[in-house]
PDB file of C-alpha atoms in Angstrom:
ATOM      1  CA  MET V   1      -4.566   1.819  19.538  1.00 65.00           C
ATOM      2  CA  ASN V   2      -5.054  -1.916  19.737  1.00 79.00           C
ATOM      3  CA  MET V   3      -2.426  -3.118  17.300  1.00 92.00           C
ATOM      4  CA  GLU V   4       0.173  -5.861  17.396  1.00 95.00           C
ATOM      5  CA  ILE V   5       2.992  -7.025  15.158  1.00 98.00           C
ATOM      6  CA  GLY V   6       1.922  -9.834  12.854  1.00 98.00           C
ATOM      7  CA  ILE V   7      -1.228  -8.340  11.338  1.00 98.00           C
ATOM      8  CA  ARG V   8      -1.608  -9.609   7.778  1.00 98.00           C
ATOM      9  CA  GLY V   9      -3.390  -8.012   4.855  1.00 98.00           C
ATOM     10  CA  GLN V  10      -4.330  -9.020   1.348  1.00 98.00           C
ATOM     11  CA  ALA V  11      -5.681  -7.271  -1.739  1.00 98.00           C
ATOM     12  CA  GLU V  12      -6.432  -8.595  -5.184  1.00 98.00           C
ATOM     13  CA  THR V  13      -7.043  -7.262  -8.685  1.00 98.00           C
ATOM     14  CA  MET V  14      -6.997  -8.355 -12.310  1.00 98.00           C
ATOM     15  CA  ALA V  15      -4.299  -7.181 -14.701  1.00 98.00           C
ATOM     16  CA  ALA V  16      -6.372  -5.179 -17.187  1.00 98.00           C
ATOM     17  CA  LYS V  17      -6.057  -2.272 -19.618  1.00 98.00           C
ATOM     18  CA  GLU V  18      -6.705   0.403 -16.939  1.00 98.00           C
ATOM     19  CA  ASN V  19      -3.806  -0.787 -14.727  1.00 98.00           C
ATOM     20  CA  SER V  20      -1.361  -1.527 -17.554  1.00 98.00           C
ATOM     21  CA  ALA V  21       1.959   0.264 -17.818  1.00 98.00           C
ATOM     22  CA  LYS V  22       0.908   1.642 -21.202  1.00 98.00           C
ATOM     23  CA  GLU V  23      -2.364   3.101 -19.865  1.00 98.00           C
ATOM     24  CA  MET V  24      -0.879   4.440 -16.606  1.00 97.00           C
ATOM     25  CA  GLY V  25       2.050   6.088 -18.377  1.00 97.00           C
ATOM     26  CA  SER V  26       4.751   4.139 -16.565  1.00 97.00           C
ATOM     27  CA  GLY V  27       5.866   2.281 -19.670  1.00 97.00           C
ATOM     28  CA  SER V  28       4.876   1.420 -23.211  1.00 98.00           C
ATOM     29  CA  LEU V  29       3.757  -2.192 -22.805  1.00 98.00           C
ATOM     30  CA  ALA V  30       0.445  -3.862 -21.998  1.00 98.00           C
ATOM     31  CA  VAL V  31       1.674  -5.465 -18.754  1.00 98.00           C
ATOM     32  CA  PHE V  32       0.604  -4.910 -15.119  1.00 98.00           C
ATOM     33  CA  ALA V  33       2.076  -1.531 -14.139  1.00 98.00           C
ATOM     34  CA  THR V  34       4.522  -0.985 -11.299  1.00 98.00           C
ATOM     35  CA  PRO V  35       2.356   1.879  -9.907  1.00 98.00           C
ATOM     36  CA  ALA V  36      -0.617  -0.507  -9.870  1.00 98.00           C
ATOM     37  CA  MET V  37       1.419  -3.079  -7.946  1.00 98.00           C
ATOM     38  CA  VAL V  38       2.502  -0.426  -5.441  1.00 98.00           C
ATOM     39  CA  ALA V  39      -1.120   0.703  -4.969  1.00 98.00           C
ATOM     40  CA  LEU V  40      -2.229  -2.888  -4.391  1.00 98.00           C
ATOM     41  CA  MET V  41       0.516  -3.387  -1.789  1.00 98.00           C
ATOM     42  CA  GLU V  42      -0.538  -0.165  -0.052  1.00 98.00           C
ATOM     43  CA  LYS V  43      -4.166  -1.260  -0.080  1.00 98.00           C
ATOM     44  CA  ALA V  44      -3.286  -4.570   1.582  1.00 98.00           C
ATOM     45  CA  ALA V  45      -1.339  -2.776   4.338  1.00 98.00           C
ATOM     46  CA  CYS V  46      -3.818   0.078   4.843  1.00 98.00           C
ATOM     47  CA  GLU V  47      -6.894  -2.119   5.075  1.00 98.00           C
ATOM     48  CA  SER V  48      -5.179  -4.642   7.379  1.00 98.00           C
ATOM     49  CA  VAL V  49      -4.661  -2.149  10.205  1.00 98.00           C
ATOM     50  CA  GLN V  50      -7.749   0.067   9.791  1.00 97.00           C
ATOM     51  CA  PRO V  51      -9.920  -2.074  12.138  1.00 96.00           C
ATOM     52  CA  HIS V  52      -7.291  -1.606  14.871  1.00 97.00           C
ATOM     53  CA  LEU V  53      -7.338   2.215  14.811  1.00 97.00           C
ATOM     54  CA  LYS V  54      -9.383   4.641  16.898  1.00 95.00           C
ATOM     55  CA  ASP V  55     -12.384   6.417  15.382  1.00 96.00           C
ATOM     56  CA  GLY V  56     -11.192   9.295  13.203  1.00 97.00           C
ATOM     57  CA  GLU V  57      -7.766   7.752  12.611  1.00 97.00           C
ATOM     58  CA  THR V  58      -6.372   6.361   9.413  1.00 98.00           C
ATOM     59  CA  THR V  59      -2.925   5.710   7.974  1.00 98.00           C
ATOM     60  CA  VAL V  60      -0.989   7.399   5.195  1.00 98.00           C
ATOM     61  CA  GLY V  61       1.817   5.890   3.177  1.00 98.00           C
ATOM     62  CA  THR V  62       5.180   7.600   3.637  1.00 98.00           C
ATOM     63  CA  LEU V  63       7.742   5.193   2.181  1.00 98.00           C
ATOM     64  CA  MET V  64       7.725   2.409  -0.370  1.00 98.00           C
ATOM     65  CA  GLN V  65      10.877   0.476  -1.248  1.00 98.00           C
ATOM     66  CA  ILE V  66      10.010  -2.243  -3.726  1.00 98.00           C
ATOM     67  CA  GLU V  67      11.388  -4.397  -6.476  1.00 98.00           C
ATOM     68  CA  HIS V  68       9.165  -5.275  -9.430  1.00 98.00           C
ATOM     69  CA  ILE V  69      10.890  -8.498 -10.422  1.00 98.00           C
ATOM     70  CA  ASN V  70       8.534 -10.189 -12.871  1.00 98.00           C
ATOM     71  CA  ALA V  71       6.072  -8.943 -15.483  1.00 98.00           C
ATOM     72  CA  THR V  72       2.390  -9.922 -15.466  1.00 98.00           C
ATOM     73  CA  PRO V  73       0.352 -10.222 -18.670  1.00 98.00           C
ATOM     74  CA  MET V  74      -3.170  -8.860 -19.057  1.00 98.00           C
ATOM     75  CA  GLY V  75      -5.868 -11.185 -17.732  1.00 98.00           C
ATOM     76  CA  MET V  76      -3.931 -12.633 -14.789  1.00 98.00           C
ATOM     77  CA  THR V  77      -5.027 -12.196 -11.174  1.00 98.00           C
ATOM     78  CA  VAL V  78      -2.589 -10.228  -9.007  1.00 98.00           C
ATOM     79  CA  LYS V  79      -2.548 -10.527  -5.206  1.00 98.00           C
ATOM     80  CA  ALA V  80      -0.658  -8.381  -2.730  1.00 98.00           C
ATOM     81  CA  GLU V  81       0.130  -9.410   0.831  1.00 98.00           C
ATOM     82  CA  SER V  82       1.338  -7.318   3.745  1.00 98.00           C
ATOM     83  CA  LEU V  83       2.760  -8.231   7.138  1.00 98.00           C
ATOM     84  CA  LEU V  84       3.084  -5.678   9.946  1.00 98.00           C
ATOM     85  CA  GLU V  85       6.630  -6.228  11.188  1.00 98.00           C
ATOM     86  CA  GLU V  86       7.311  -3.205  13.390  1.00 98.00           C
ATOM     87  CA  ILE V  87       5.425  -0.553  15.353  1.00 98.00           C
ATOM     88  CA  ASP V  88       7.434   2.561  16.282  1.00 97.00           C
ATOM     89  CA  GLY V  89       5.023   4.995  17.895  1.00 96.00           C
ATOM     90  CA  ARG V  90       2.767   6.107  15.053  1.00 97.00           C
ATOM     91  CA  LYS V  91       5.028   4.568  12.376  1.00 98.00           C
ATOM     92  CA  LEU V  92       4.043   1.145  11.046  1.00 98.00           C
ATOM     93  CA  ILE V  93       6.520  -0.900   9.005  1.00 98.00           C
ATOM     94  CA  PHE V  94       5.309  -3.669   6.704  1.00 98.00           C
ATOM     95  CA  SER V  95       6.902  -6.252   4.468  1.00 98.00           C
ATOM     96  CA  VAL V  96       4.932  -6.462   1.223  1.00 98.00           C
ATOM     97  CA  GLN V  97       4.831  -8.948  -1.611  1.00 98.00           C
ATOM     98  CA  ALA V  98       2.841  -9.317  -4.829  1.00 98.00           C
ATOM     99  CA  PHE V  99       2.078 -12.463  -6.780  1.00 98.00           C
ATOM    100  CA  ASP V 100       0.452 -13.342 -10.052  1.00 98.00           C
ATOM    101  CA  GLU V 101      -0.769 -16.806 -10.971  1.00 98.00           C
ATOM    102  CA  SER V 102       2.788 -17.884 -11.840  1.00 98.00           C
ATOM    103  CA  GLY V 103       4.470 -16.691  -8.617  1.00 98.00           C
ATOM    104  CA  LEU V 104       6.235 -13.747  -6.980  1.00 98.00           C
ATOM    105  CA  ILE V 105       6.279 -10.524  -9.027  1.00 98.00           C
ATOM    106  CA  GLY V 106       7.302  -7.940  -6.424  1.00 98.00           C
ATOM    107  CA  LYS V 107       8.512  -7.481  -2.868  1.00 98.00           C
ATOM    108  CA  GLY V 108       9.680  -4.798  -0.509  1.00 98.00           C
ATOM    109  CA  ARG V 109       9.127  -2.631   2.532  1.00 98.00           C
ATOM    110  CA  HIS V 110       6.365  -0.132   3.199  1.00 98.00           C
ATOM    111  CA  GLU V 111       5.919   2.462   5.950  1.00 98.00           C
ATOM    112  CA  ARG V 112       2.663   4.089   6.999  1.00 98.00           C
ATOM    113  CA  PHE V 113       1.903   6.652   9.708  1.00 98.00           C
ATOM    114  CA  ILE V 114      -1.174   6.740  11.911  1.00 98.00           C
ATOM    115  CA  ILE V 115      -2.829  10.141  11.636  1.00 98.00           C
ATOM    116  CA  SER V 116      -6.004  11.988  12.570  1.00 97.00           C
ATOM    117  CA  ALA V 117      -7.917  12.157   9.282  1.00 96.00           C
ATOM    118  CA  GLU V 118      -9.577  15.473  10.140  1.00 97.00           C
ATOM    119  CA  ARG V 119      -6.356  17.250  11.209  1.00 96.00           C
ATOM    120  CA  PHE V 120      -4.489  15.856   8.217  1.00 96.00           C
ATOM    121  CA  MET V 121      -7.101  17.117   5.752  1.00 95.00           C
ATOM    122  CA  GLU V 122      -7.286  20.550   7.454  1.00 95.00           C
ATOM    123  CA  LYS V 123      -3.526  20.932   7.170  1.00 94.00           C
ATOM    124  CA  THR V 124      -3.451  19.655   3.596  1.00 94.00           C
ATOM    125  CA  ASN V 125      -6.347  21.831   2.419  1.00 94.00           C
ATOM    126  CA  GLY V 126      -4.753  24.809   4.184  1.00 92.00           C
ATOM    127  CA  LYS V 127      -2.150  24.746   1.429  1.00 93.00           C
ATOM    128  CA  LEU V 128      -4.838  26.022  -0.967  1.00 92.00           C
ATOM    129  CA  ASN V 129      -5.026  29.318   0.962  1.00 85.00           C
ATOM    130  CA  LYS V 130      -1.257  29.789   0.706  1.00 83.00           C
ATOM    131  CA  ALA V 131      -0.943  28.943  -2.986  1.00 72.00           C
TER     132      ALA V 131
END
């Protein structure tokens, strides 16, 4: 692993019907949904470290502690940013923030673990045989 604290990531989307709270089932209003904001934050973090992993490795999200502090109307651009703040073995800890065109809409902390994609999927799919 060739990874250092300070890696930054960014992801962007448009607030639209498909990622509205009403459409995603997380509320009744046509505003950018909290689950969509969380996914955008995860995307920023995940994609930022992927180039630094070994072949066959990826990361999985294990913890998200966020505040959604401001609503975003349909049609606005939403950007998420991540900053790798801590590396503890295979655990990566990020600060994450999201912004719309008017300013900060969310912030928090996100943890991801470095895993072997093949082993992870074998273990996960093994649950089908036990169900």
